[in-house]
XYZ file of N, CA, C and O in Angstrom:
776
model
N 14.021 0.439 -25.596
C 14.103 1.222 -26.782
C 13.180 2.429 -26.760
O 13.499 3.593 -27.146
N 12.019 2.480 -26.140
C 11.021 3.482 -26.012
C 11.593 4.633 -25.116
O 11.447 5.833 -25.491
N 12.278 4.243 -24.069
C 12.963 5.156 -23.227
C 14.037 5.944 -23.877
O 14.000 7.130 -23.720
N 14.761 5.336 -24.694
C 15.889 5.975 -25.448
C 15.340 6.961 -26.473
O 15.755 7.942 -26.560
N 14.208 6.484 -27.145
C 13.557 7.312 -28.132
C 12.834 8.591 -27.551
O 13.155 9.740 -27.943
N 12.272 8.445 -26.442
C 11.776 9.722 -25.750
C 12.885 10.569 -25.143
O 12.750 11.771 -25.373
N 13.895 9.971 -24.649
C 14.977 10.899 -24.120
C 15.586 11.515 -25.280
O 15.998 12.773 -25.110
N 15.849 10.887 -26.390
C 16.515 11.424 -27.592
C 15.708 12.557 -28.314
O 16.263 13.572 -28.861
N 14.459 12.281 -28.387
C 13.574 13.040 -29.305
C 12.600 14.116 -28.783
O 12.182 14.944 -29.353
N 12.370 13.913 -27.436
C 11.421 14.877 -26.782
C 12.169 16.038 -26.120
O 12.408 16.100 -25.045
N 12.256 17.029 -26.880
C 12.928 18.217 -26.402
C 12.068 19.123 -25.548
O 12.409 20.109 -25.032
N 10.673 18.832 -25.667
C 9.791 19.837 -24.922
C 9.619 19.398 -23.432
O 9.828 20.194 -22.509
N 9.417 17.963 -23.308
C 9.341 17.436 -21.911
C 10.568 17.242 -21.210
O 10.804 17.530 -20.028
N 11.559 16.625 -21.921
C 12.846 16.170 -21.362
C 13.813 17.332 -21.582
O 14.351 17.413 -22.603
N 14.020 18.176 -20.516
C 14.781 19.297 -20.653
C 16.135 19.021 -20.015
O 17.085 19.766 -20.323
N 16.407 18.081 -19.178
C 17.612 17.869 -18.537
C 18.617 17.071 -19.395
O 18.252 16.680 -20.478
N 19.829 17.227 -19.034
C 20.739 16.592 -19.751
C 21.744 15.731 -18.988
O 22.226 16.266 -18.023
N 22.018 14.699 -19.384
C 22.824 13.674 -18.589
C 24.179 13.352 -19.228
O 24.101 13.304 -20.497
N 25.343 13.154 -18.566
C 26.485 12.783 -19.088
C 26.333 11.321 -19.582
O 25.405 10.738 -19.140
N 27.211 10.921 -20.418
C 27.084 9.465 -20.735
C 27.186 8.544 -19.629
O 26.447 7.525 -19.591
N 27.921 8.809 -18.631
C 27.993 7.825 -17.488
C 26.861 8.029 -16.654
O 26.222 6.939 -16.197
N 26.243 9.262 -16.426
C 24.974 9.330 -15.763
C 23.803 8.606 -16.500
O 22.970 7.973 -15.871
N 23.814 8.836 -17.777
C 22.674 8.107 -18.598
C 22.854 6.554 -18.399
O 21.914 5.937 -18.161
N 24.023 6.012 -18.469
C 24.190 4.570 -18.302
C 23.764 4.204 -16.895
O 23.121 3.093 -16.795
N 24.251 4.846 -15.964
C 23.819 4.559 -14.532
C 22.258 4.492 -14.421
O 21.663 3.711 -13.824
N 21.568 5.547 -14.868
C 20.196 5.654 -14.671
C 19.491 4.685 -15.542
O 18.511 4.084 -15.162
N 19.945 4.407 -16.833
C 19.250 3.396 -17.712
C 19.461 2.084 -17.109
O 18.405 1.261 -17.057
N 20.577 1.729 -16.397
C 20.740 0.408 -15.798
C 19.799 0.325 -14.682
O 19.334 -0.865 -14.279
N 19.479 1.386 -13.849
C 18.567 1.339 -12.870
C 17.228 1.003 -13.369
O 16.464 0.185 -12.712
N 16.880 1.588 -14.494
C 15.576 1.209 -15.117
C 15.498 -0.238 -15.424
O 14.490 -0.907 -15.238
N 16.683 -0.831 -16.108
C 16.635 -2.134 -16.406
C 16.532 -3.085 -15.161
O 15.867 -3.971 -15.170
N 17.221 -2.752 -14.014
C 17.070 -3.566 -12.929
C 15.638 -3.510 -12.294
O 15.045 -4.508 -11.887
N 14.921 -2.384 -12.496
C 13.567 -2.282 -12.127
C 12.677 -3.280 -12.967
O 11.653 -3.859 -12.377
N 12.860 -3.297 -14.203
C 12.215 -4.118 -15.160
C 12.561 -5.613 -14.818
O 11.647 -6.466 -14.826
N 13.595 -6.010 -14.602
C 14.142 -7.207 -14.177
C 13.510 -7.649 -12.814
O 13.164 -8.865 -12.607
N 13.236 -6.747 -11.988
C 12.636 -7.050 -10.748
C 11.139 -7.648 -10.962
O 10.819 -8.562 -10.354
N 10.418 -6.936 -11.869
C 9.074 -7.363 -12.115
C 9.032 -8.790 -12.742
O 8.208 -9.590 -12.489
N 10.147 -8.972 -13.772
C 10.356 -10.285 -14.367
C 10.530 -11.423 -13.305
O 9.968 -12.487 -13.363
N 11.574 -11.093 -12.413
C 11.931 -12.234 -11.567
C 10.914 -12.454 -10.416
O 10.684 -13.606 -10.085
N 10.151 -11.352 -10.062
C 8.977 -11.648 -9.221
C 8.010 -12.495 -9.772
O 7.470 -13.496 -9.142
N 7.664 -12.402 -11.184
C 6.604 -13.179 -11.717
C 7.211 -14.615 -11.865
O 6.503 -15.493 -11.778
N 8.539 -14.710 -12.280
C 9.075 -16.006 -12.293
C 9.137 -16.735 -11.037
O 8.903 -17.997 -10.976
N 9.311 -15.947 -9.935
C 9.282 -16.655 -8.584
C 7.976 -17.174 -8.296
O 7.841 -18.342 -7.671
N 6.886 -16.604 -8.778
C 5.520 -17.146 -8.555
C 5.424 -18.565 -9.248
O 4.905 -19.482 -8.566
N 5.862 -18.563 -10.434
C 5.829 -19.626 -11.237
C 6.592 -20.894 -10.536
O 6.117 -22.111 -10.519
N 7.895 -20.524 -10.175
C 8.693 -21.509 -9.375
C 8.028 -22.105 -8.110
O 7.992 -23.325 -7.991
N 7.597 -21.232 -7.317
C 6.846 -21.696 -6.223
C 5.711 -22.568 -6.452
O 5.476 -23.596 -5.777
N 4.964 -22.186 -7.470
C 3.764 -22.956 -7.717
C 4.190 -24.373 -8.348
O 3.535 -25.403 -7.938
N 5.261 -24.398 -9.115
C 5.715 -25.777 -9.750
C 6.278 -26.656 -8.649
O 6.379 -27.849 -8.884
N 6.707 -25.960 -7.605
C 7.201 -26.754 -6.375
C 6.151 -27.204 -5.480
O 6.530 -27.905 -4.520
N 5.046 -26.840 -5.723
C 3.863 -27.196 -4.835
C 3.735 -26.449 -3.468
O 3.105 -26.821 -2.663
N 4.458 -25.348 -3.601
C 4.426 -24.545 -2.305
C 3.265 -23.568 -2.219
O 2.869 -22.972 -3.277
N 2.381 -23.432 -1.065
C 1.390 -22.691 -1.035
C 1.786 -21.163 -1.048
O 0.850 -20.288 -1.141
N 3.086 -20.886 -0.952
C 3.592 -19.440 -0.968
C 3.325 -18.754 -2.284
O 3.281 -17.444 -2.312
N 3.026 -19.585 -3.365
C 2.947 -18.952 -4.566
C 1.663 -18.143 -4.719
O 1.666 -17.020 -5.332
N 0.560 -18.409 -3.785
C -0.632 -17.692 -3.711
C -0.282 -16.229 -3.085
O -0.894 -15.327 -3.601
N 0.516 -16.351 -2.073
C 0.866 -15.006 -1.428
C 1.617 -14.236 -2.276
O 1.515 -12.984 -2.363
N 2.612 -14.831 -2.948
C 3.464 -14.097 -3.956
C 2.616 -13.420 -5.059
O 2.781 -12.225 -5.398
N 1.660 -14.327 -5.557
C 0.777 -13.882 -6.627
C -0.058 -12.651 -6.157
O -0.400 -11.640 -6.901
N -0.655 -12.844 -4.895
C -1.530 -11.882 -4.385
C -0.743 -10.454 -4.201
O -1.303 -9.449 -4.610
N 0.578 -10.526 -3.698
C 1.362 -9.287 -3.434
C 1.671 -8.717 -4.718
O 1.720 -7.517 -4.924
N 1.834 -9.437 -5.814
C 2.237 -9.062 -7.137
C 0.987 -8.309 -7.700
O 1.127 -7.264 -8.134
N -0.072 -8.856 -7.632
C -1.337 -8.285 -8.231
C -1.736 -7.132 -7.463
O -1.957 -6.015 -8.137
N -1.759 -7.142 -6.258
C -2.229 -6.076 -5.554
C -1.112 -4.988 -5.388
O -1.384 -3.821 -5.608
N 0.258 -5.334 -5.233
C 1.246 -4.306 -5.208
C 1.499 -3.699 -6.492
O 1.836 -2.574 -6.688
N 1.784 -4.514 -7.539
C 2.071 -3.989 -8.851
C 0.881 -3.485 -9.615
O 0.829 -2.265 -9.946
N 0.023 -4.242 -9.857
C -1.151 -3.855 -10.862
C -2.063 -2.964 -10.083
O -2.358 -1.901 -10.555
N -2.486 -3.320 -8.797
C -3.467 -2.481 -8.153
C -2.830 -1.169 -7.610
O -3.175 0.020 -8.059
N -1.849 -1.243 -6.842
C -1.241 -0.041 -6.236
C -0.443 0.716 -7.171
O -0.524 2.082 -7.235
N 0.561 0.216 -7.804
C 1.484 0.932 -8.725
C 0.786 1.336 -10.124
O 0.694 2.651 -10.291
N 0.293 0.528 -10.764
C -0.133 0.764 -12.143
C -1.657 1.601 -12.000
O -1.648 2.641 -12.762
N -2.500 1.034 -11.313
C -3.738 1.694 -11.384
C -3.831 2.792 -10.330
O -4.216 4.028 -10.752
N -3.629 2.617 -9.067
C -3.764 3.662 -8.088
C -2.716 4.834 -8.286
O -3.115 5.988 -8.479
N -1.456 4.515 -8.272
C -0.417 5.469 -8.447
C -0.402 6.141 -9.892
O -0.085 7.250 -10.155
N -0.641 5.171 -10.830
C -0.657 5.684 -12.344
C -1.646 6.729 -12.429
O -1.542 7.751 -13.092
N -2.888 6.477 -11.886
C -3.974 7.465 -11.952
C -3.663 8.759 -11.206
O -3.830 9.938 -11.727
N -3.093 8.515 -10.027
C -2.603 9.706 -9.261
C -1.648 10.575 -9.758
O -1.789 11.770 -9.653
N -0.669 9.961 -10.502
C 0.469 10.884 -11.080
C -0.143 11.525 -12.355
O 0.314 12.618 -12.568
N -1.065 11.023 -12.997
C -1.703 11.800 -14.174
C -2.556 12.935 -13.733
O -2.633 13.870 -14.319
N -3.080 12.895 -12.463
C -3.737 13.848 -11.859
C -2.977 14.979 -11.166
O -3.163 16.034 -11.451
N -2.033 14.565 -10.390
C -1.220 15.452 -9.563
C 0.091 15.912 -10.188
O 0.660 16.899 -9.650
N 0.715 15.091 -11.229
C 1.838 15.614 -11.649
C 1.885 15.851 -13.240
O 1.982 14.923 -13.903
N 1.569 17.088 -13.624
C 1.489 17.340 -14.927
C 2.752 17.361 -15.783
O 2.839 17.384 -17.016
N 3.916 17.297 -15.165
C 5.137 17.144 -15.870
C 5.334 15.807 -16.472
O 6.013 15.744 -17.495
N 4.858 14.787 -15.873
C 4.856 13.413 -16.462
C 6.052 12.631 -15.851
O 6.280 11.467 -15.986
N 6.911 13.238 -14.936
C 7.995 12.694 -14.291
C 7.645 11.372 -13.512
O 8.320 10.260 -13.663
N 6.567 11.452 -12.727
C 6.072 10.489 -11.903
C 5.532 9.302 -12.718
O 5.868 8.119 -12.418
N 4.989 9.565 -13.742
C 4.372 8.552 -14.750
C 5.460 7.803 -15.387
O 5.448 6.502 -15.466
N 6.571 8.379 -15.819
C 7.690 7.802 -16.404
C 8.444 7.045 -15.390
O 8.871 5.836 -15.791
N 8.459 7.300 -14.143
C 8.996 6.515 -13.172
C 8.164 5.261 -12.903
O 8.821 4.115 -12.690
N 6.994 5.232 -12.995
C 6.121 3.944 -12.814
C 6.487 3.050 -14.022
O 6.462 1.892 -13.866
N 6.656 3.677 -15.163
C 7.059 2.902 -16.366
C 8.443 2.366 -16.406
O 8.880 1.769 -17.348
N 9.250 2.658 -15.346
C 10.564 2.302 -15.210
C 11.557 3.030 -16.295
O 12.435 2.443 -16.763
N 11.075 4.213 -16.555
C 11.862 5.028 -17.500
C 12.636 6.031 -16.690
O 12.346 7.234 -16.816
N 13.490 5.581 -15.889
C 14.200 6.419 -14.869
C 14.991 7.559 -15.590
O 15.123 8.644 -14.986
N 15.639 7.213 -16.641
C 16.279 8.243 -17.516
C 15.576 9.417 -17.828
O 15.946 10.604 -17.595
N 14.385 9.160 -18.267
C 13.474 10.173 -18.747
C 12.989 11.012 -17.469
O 13.056 12.208 -17.535
N 12.560 10.280 -16.417
C 11.998 10.898 -15.256
C 12.954 11.730 -14.662
O 12.633 12.868 -14.041
N 14.206 11.460 -14.649
C 15.281 12.161 -13.917
C 15.643 13.469 -14.653
O 16.132 14.406 -14.103
N 15.304 13.439 -15.930
C 15.534 14.846 -16.709
C 14.327 15.799 -16.838
O 14.385 16.913 -17.536
N 13.220 15.461 -16.259
C 12.068 16.265 -16.261
C 11.940 17.112 -15.053
O 11.979 16.489 -13.904
N 11.800 18.336 -15.193
C 11.581 19.196 -14.049
C 10.069 19.318 -13.705
O 9.284 19.484 -14.553
N 9.672 18.971 -12.411
C 8.415 19.127 -11.983
C 8.080 20.725 -11.856
O 8.760 21.472 -11.511
N 6.890 20.938 -12.380
C 6.476 22.408 -12.437
C 6.077 22.836 -11.136
O 5.533 22.186 -10.412
N 6.450 24.031 -10.844
C 6.201 24.644 -9.632
C 4.700 24.881 -9.139
O 4.309 24.720 -8.099
N 3.865 24.911 -10.320
C 2.462 24.994 -10.016
C 1.828 23.685 -9.546
O 0.743 23.472 -9.095
N 2.600 22.531 -9.797
C 2.149 21.179 -9.443
C 2.524 21.038 -7.852
O 3.443 20.489 -7.572
N 1.571 21.524 -7.040
C 1.825 21.549 -5.616
C 2.114 20.052 -5.135
O 2.771 19.820 -4.196
N 1.261 19.113 -5.740
C 1.336 17.828 -5.197
C 2.288 16.884 -5.890
O 2.377 15.666 -5.722
N 3.110 17.392 -6.933
C 3.970 16.524 -7.603
C 5.102 15.908 -6.805
O 5.211 14.668 -7.005
N 5.704 16.569 -5.891
C 6.631 15.913 -5.092
C 6.053 14.850 -4.128
O 6.685 13.843 -3.909
N 4.958 15.070 -3.738
C 4.232 14.031 -2.864
C 3.882 12.781 -3.678
O 4.192 11.684 -3.258
N 3.499 13.060 -4.990
C 3.234 11.882 -5.924
C 4.474 11.057 -6.145
O 4.610 9.863 -6.100
N 5.677 11.859 -6.315
C 6.961 11.238 -6.474
C 7.356 10.403 -5.480
O 7.721 9.202 -5.506
N 7.143 10.986 -4.185
C 7.543 10.085 -2.962
C 6.729 8.930 -2.843
O 7.144 7.845 -2.503
N 5.335 9.161 -3.185
C 4.468 8.091 -2.961
C 4.711 6.866 -4.025
O 4.610 5.732 -3.608
N 5.106 7.250 -5.245
C 5.497 6.184 -6.160
C 6.522 5.462 -5.642
O 6.473 4.203 -5.892
N 7.466 6.045 -5.287
C 8.693 5.167 -4.758
C 8.414 4.457 -3.525
O 8.932 3.308 -3.351
N 7.678 5.060 -2.459
C 7.390 4.361 -1.280
C 6.423 3.157 -1.537
O 6.501 2.159 -0.934
N 5.423 3.372 -2.440
C 4.577 2.261 -2.745
C 5.267 1.166 -3.304
O 4.993 -0.068 -3.114
N 6.169 1.421 -4.243
C 6.994 0.358 -4.993
C 7.781 -0.407 -3.807
O 7.744 -1.631 -3.889
N 8.271 0.277 -2.902
C 8.978 -0.282 -1.675
C 8.203 -1.085 -0.830
O 8.356 -2.418 -0.740
N 7.110 -0.511 -0.363
C 6.258 -1.280 0.580
C 5.200 -2.154 0.126
O 4.896 -3.179 0.738
N 4.698 -1.985 -1.065
C 3.621 -2.838 -1.700
C 4.164 -3.931 -2.525
O 3.342 -4.814 -2.781
N 5.354 -3.747 -2.980
C 5.802 -4.804 -3.905
C 7.114 -5.339 -3.461
O 7.192 -6.601 -3.183
N 8.224 -4.512 -3.269
C 9.516 -5.251 -3.088
C 9.618 -5.844 -1.774
O 10.216 -7.078 -1.645
N 9.257 -5.200 -0.625
C 9.431 -5.737 0.616
C 8.491 -7.072 0.867
O 8.995 -8.143 1.225
N 7.159 -7.081 0.432
C 6.460 -8.258 0.515
C 6.928 -9.472 -0.316
O 7.095 -10.566 0.179
N 7.532 -9.118 -1.590
C 7.985 -10.150 -2.366
C 9.370 -10.682 -1.831
O 9.468 -11.976 -1.791
N 10.161 -9.882 -1.342
C 11.343 -10.427 -0.716
C 11.067 -11.271 0.530
O 11.770 -12.328 0.743
N 10.054 -10.923 1.217
C 9.602 -11.656 2.431
C 9.249 -12.979 2.007
O 9.816 -14.110 2.627
N 8.284 -13.133 1.008
C 7.750 -14.494 0.704
C 8.778 -15.375 0.003
O 8.726 -16.619 0.114
N 9.629 -14.687 -0.845
C 10.665 -15.452 -1.606
C 11.708 -15.965 -0.653
O 12.293 -17.015 -0.840
N 12.096 -15.143 0.328
C 13.025 -15.597 1.332
C 12.389 -16.722 2.162
O 13.125 -17.747 2.452
N 11.168 -16.604 2.571
C 10.459 -17.764 3.201
C 10.565 -19.031 2.310
O 10.803 -20.176 2.848
N 10.292 -18.927 1.081
C 10.369 -20.029 0.136
C 11.794 -20.627 0.244
O 11.962 -21.913 0.279
N 12.752 -19.874 0.074
C 14.177 -20.240 0.041
C 14.540 -20.945 1.291
O 15.189 -22.016 1.340
N 14.021 -20.490 2.472
C 14.369 -21.002 3.653
C 13.648 -22.323 4.023
O 14.192 -23.238 4.716
N 12.397 -22.449 3.534
C 11.548 -23.557 3.921
C 11.287 -24.641 2.864
O 10.971 -25.774 3.057
N 11.444 -24.203 1.544
C 11.090 -25.140 0.504
C 12.397 -25.613 -0.291
O 12.822 -26.773 -0.268
N 12.969 -24.591 -1.079
C 14.183 -24.943 -1.755
C 14.948 -23.817 -2.231
O 14.418 -22.658 -2.592
N 16.269 -23.948 -2.258
C 17.069 -22.836 -2.674
C 17.044 -22.879 -4.162
O 17.421 -23.932 -4.707
N 16.823 -21.742 -4.831
C 16.796 -21.777 -6.183
C 17.524 -20.471 -6.645
O 17.196 -19.427 -6.017
N 18.297 -20.472 -7.673
C 19.074 -19.450 -8.184
C 18.288 -18.183 -8.518
O 18.634 -17.079 -8.309
N 17.178 -18.459 -9.316
C 16.406 -17.463 -9.782
C 15.687 -16.700 -8.646
O 15.495 -15.465 -8.595
N 15.194 -17.477 -7.620
C 14.564 -16.859 -6.468
C 15.582 -16.143 -5.668
O 15.217 -15.015 -5.210
N 16.821 -16.517 -5.473
C 17.856 -15.766 -4.935
C 18.107 -14.521 -5.525
O 18.244 -13.475 -4.966
N 18.234 -14.583 -6.799
C 18.436 -13.408 -7.795
C 17.203 -12.375 -7.587
O 17.493 -11.276 -7.275
N 16.028 -12.895 -7.514
C 14.915 -12.089 -7.275
C 14.958 -11.443 -6.011
O 14.567 -10.172 -5.920
N 15.343 -12.066 -4.963
C 15.427 -11.536 -3.686
C 16.390 -10.260 -3.636
O 16.235 -9.226 -3.208
N 17.633 -10.640 -4.348
C 18.720 -9.595 -4.363
C 18.271 -8.293 -5.187
O 18.458 -7.162 -4.806
N 17.612 -8.592 -6.310
C 17.124 -7.478 -7.084
C 15.948 -6.722 -6.424
O 15.972 -5.475 -6.353
N 15.007 -7.400 -5.810
C 13.982 -6.746 -4.957
C 14.496 -5.930 -3.823
O 14.093 -4.785 -3.698
N 15.536 -6.304 -3.208
C 16.243 -5.621 -2.106
C 16.866 -4.313 -2.689
O 16.669 -3.297 -2.219
N 17.482 -4.562 -3.794
C 18.254 -3.407 -4.497
C 17.363 -2.411 -4.909
O 17.483 -1.143 -4.765
N 16.211 -2.842 -5.564
C 15.048 -1.943 -6.203
C 14.424 -1.125 -5.028
O 14.010 0.103 -5.117
N 14.214 -1.697 -3.967
C 13.595 -1.140 -2.783
C 14.431 -0.021 -2.182
O 13.946 1.007 -1.913
N 15.784 -0.338 -2.090
C 16.734 0.652 -1.544
C 16.800 1.772 -2.535
O 16.787 3.016 -2.193
N 16.873 1.533 -3.802
C 16.795 2.572 -4.918
C 15.632 3.475 -4.803
O 15.612 4.624 -5.135
N 14.330 2.893 -4.596
C 13.099 3.595 -4.545
C 13.171 4.569 -3.502
O 12.802 5.726 -3.740
N 13.567 4.072 -2.202
C 13.675 5.094 -1.060
C 14.676 6.172 -1.385
O 14.420 7.256 -1.054
N 15.850 5.840 -1.899
C 16.867 6.714 -2.282
C 16.336 7.832 -3.293
O 16.545 9.033 -3.145
N 15.683 7.329 -4.355
C 15.156 8.188 -5.365
C 14.131 9.165 -4.778
O 14.155 10.362 -5.112
N 13.383 8.712 -3.877
C 12.268 9.476 -3.254
C 13.014 10.695 -2.441
O 12.624 11.844 -2.567
N 14.140 10.286 -1.614
C 14.619 11.319 -0.763
C 15.432 12.191 -1.741
O 15.468 13.379 -1.413
N 16.110 11.734 -2.678
C 17.060 12.702 -3.497
C 16.194 13.674 -4.294
O 16.604 14.728 -4.385
N 14.997 13.206 -4.942
C 14.311 14.031 -5.655
C 13.633 15.193 -4.820
O 13.658 16.317 -5.130
N 13.285 14.745 -3.747
C 12.587 15.699 -2.761
C 13.672 16.682 -2.363
O 13.453 17.845 -2.267
N 14.911 16.218 -1.929
C 15.922 17.196 -1.466
C 16.305 18.085 -2.619
O 16.474 19.288 -2.309
N 16.432 17.564 -3.756
C 16.896 18.345 -5.002
C 15.723 19.456 -5.174
O 16.207 20.634 -5.505
N 14.544 19.168 -5.018
C 13.417 20.079 -5.295
C 13.395 21.147 -4.254
O 13.065 22.300 -4.459
N 13.898 20.832 -3.064
C 13.950 21.792 -1.908
C 15.266 22.680 -2.045
O 15.556 23.432 -1.133
N 16.053 22.456 -3.136
C 17.158 23.307 -3.342
C 18.441 22.717 -2.698
O 19.509 23.255 -2.586
N 18.501 21.375 -2.314
C 19.618 20.808 -1.706
C 20.555 20.330 -2.775
O 20.118 19.602 -3.762
N 21.804 20.671 -2.554
C 22.871 20.253 -3.471
C 23.571 19.183 -2.806
O 24.203 19.402 -1.749
N 23.668 17.978 -3.304
C 24.374 16.908 -2.672
C 25.898 17.181 -2.632
O 26.439 16.815 -1.630
N 26.317 17.810 -3.513
C 27.925 18.063 -3.474
C 28.056 19.158 -2.464
O 29.110 19.001 -1.691
N 27.209 20.091 -2.164
C 27.301 21.056 -1.088
C 27.378 20.347 0.318
O 28.147 20.486 1.186
N 26.292 19.357 0.387
C 26.250 18.645 1.658
C 27.417 17.743 1.799
O 27.913 17.686 3.148
N 28.036 17.164 0.870
C 29.194 16.284 1.042
C 30.452 17.223 1.473
O 31.222 16.836 2.355
N 30.601 18.441 0.998
C 31.626 19.429 1.318
C 31.375 19.712 2.777
O 32.369 19.766 3.647
N 30.257 20.062 3.236
C 29.883 20.350 4.634
C 30.209 19.340 5.474
O 30.781 19.514 6.620
N 29.933 18.084 5.179
C 30.084 16.900 5.944
C 31.656 16.724 6.200
O 32.080 16.417 7.339
N 32.297 16.874 5.071
C 33.757 16.720 5.095
C 34.381 17.755 5.976
O 35.356 17.606 6.802
N 33.941 18.938 5.933
C 34.479 20.089 6.721
C 34.176 19.828 8.200
O 35.052 20.051 9.069
N 32.911 19.377 8.389
C 32.612 19.002 9.991
C 33.479 17.889 10.378
O 33.965 17.998 11.587
N 33.676 16.911 9.656
C 34.593 15.888 10.137
C 36.033 16.313 10.350
O 36.706 16.003 11.370
N 36.520 17.283 9.519
C 37.889 17.709 9.694
C 37.841 18.650 10.834
O 38.958 18.562 11.616
N 36.965 19.450 11.130
C 36.952 20.341 12.319
C 36.856 19.432 13.613
O 37.543 19.693 14.576
N 35.982 18.291 13.613
C 35.818 17.458 14.689
C 37.173 16.834 15.039
O 37.444 16.498 16.192
N 37.896 16.362 13.968
C 39.275 15.703 14.199
C 40.245 16.638 14.815
O 41.064 16.291 15.598
N 40.180 18.008 14.621
C 41.117 18.959 15.082
C 40.722 19.240 16.620
O 41.694 19.704 17.376
N 39.536 19.280 16.999
C 39.177 19.538 18.315
C 39.670 18.394 19.350
O 39.347 17.196 19.049
N 40.221 18.848 20.486
C 40.695 17.932 21.351
C 39.687 17.137 22.196
O 38.642 17.533 22.454
């Protein structure tokens, strides 16, 4: 609800405009990111209730990866290096708002912060959680919530890396539509050459 309010009412910060389909896709990505945090926390409780020592490793990677690296370290860094607020909204899983905010040209380190936010999410949370949860499923018990958590973690990790690359490429003036047209033209030319 907060993301919808910020997107709808903040005409100063949120200057981009999304089509209804783009909005729905981006909002669902935010929801999946929130679900990842919930299923990771639930996986810790499941592992503990099954008596698996893996719960300690899951809890440690959650506290270090989410609370330490993402919320404290990257949250503070984004407030210092990105004055547009896009990176901070990304940390809050408000992807719709973050995607509509232009990073200011005078924020020399804003793109680096954006890349780091996404890579830290991937390397400090998603991948370690997927590893320990997969280990649990393979050695202790197959659990539906744990399998869902692994799937969501893998998806959010891929999305984080994709978002880092796409925002960076867009900031450098890369047009995804132009790249697709060039790729298609190259393929067509390659098919014609004997």
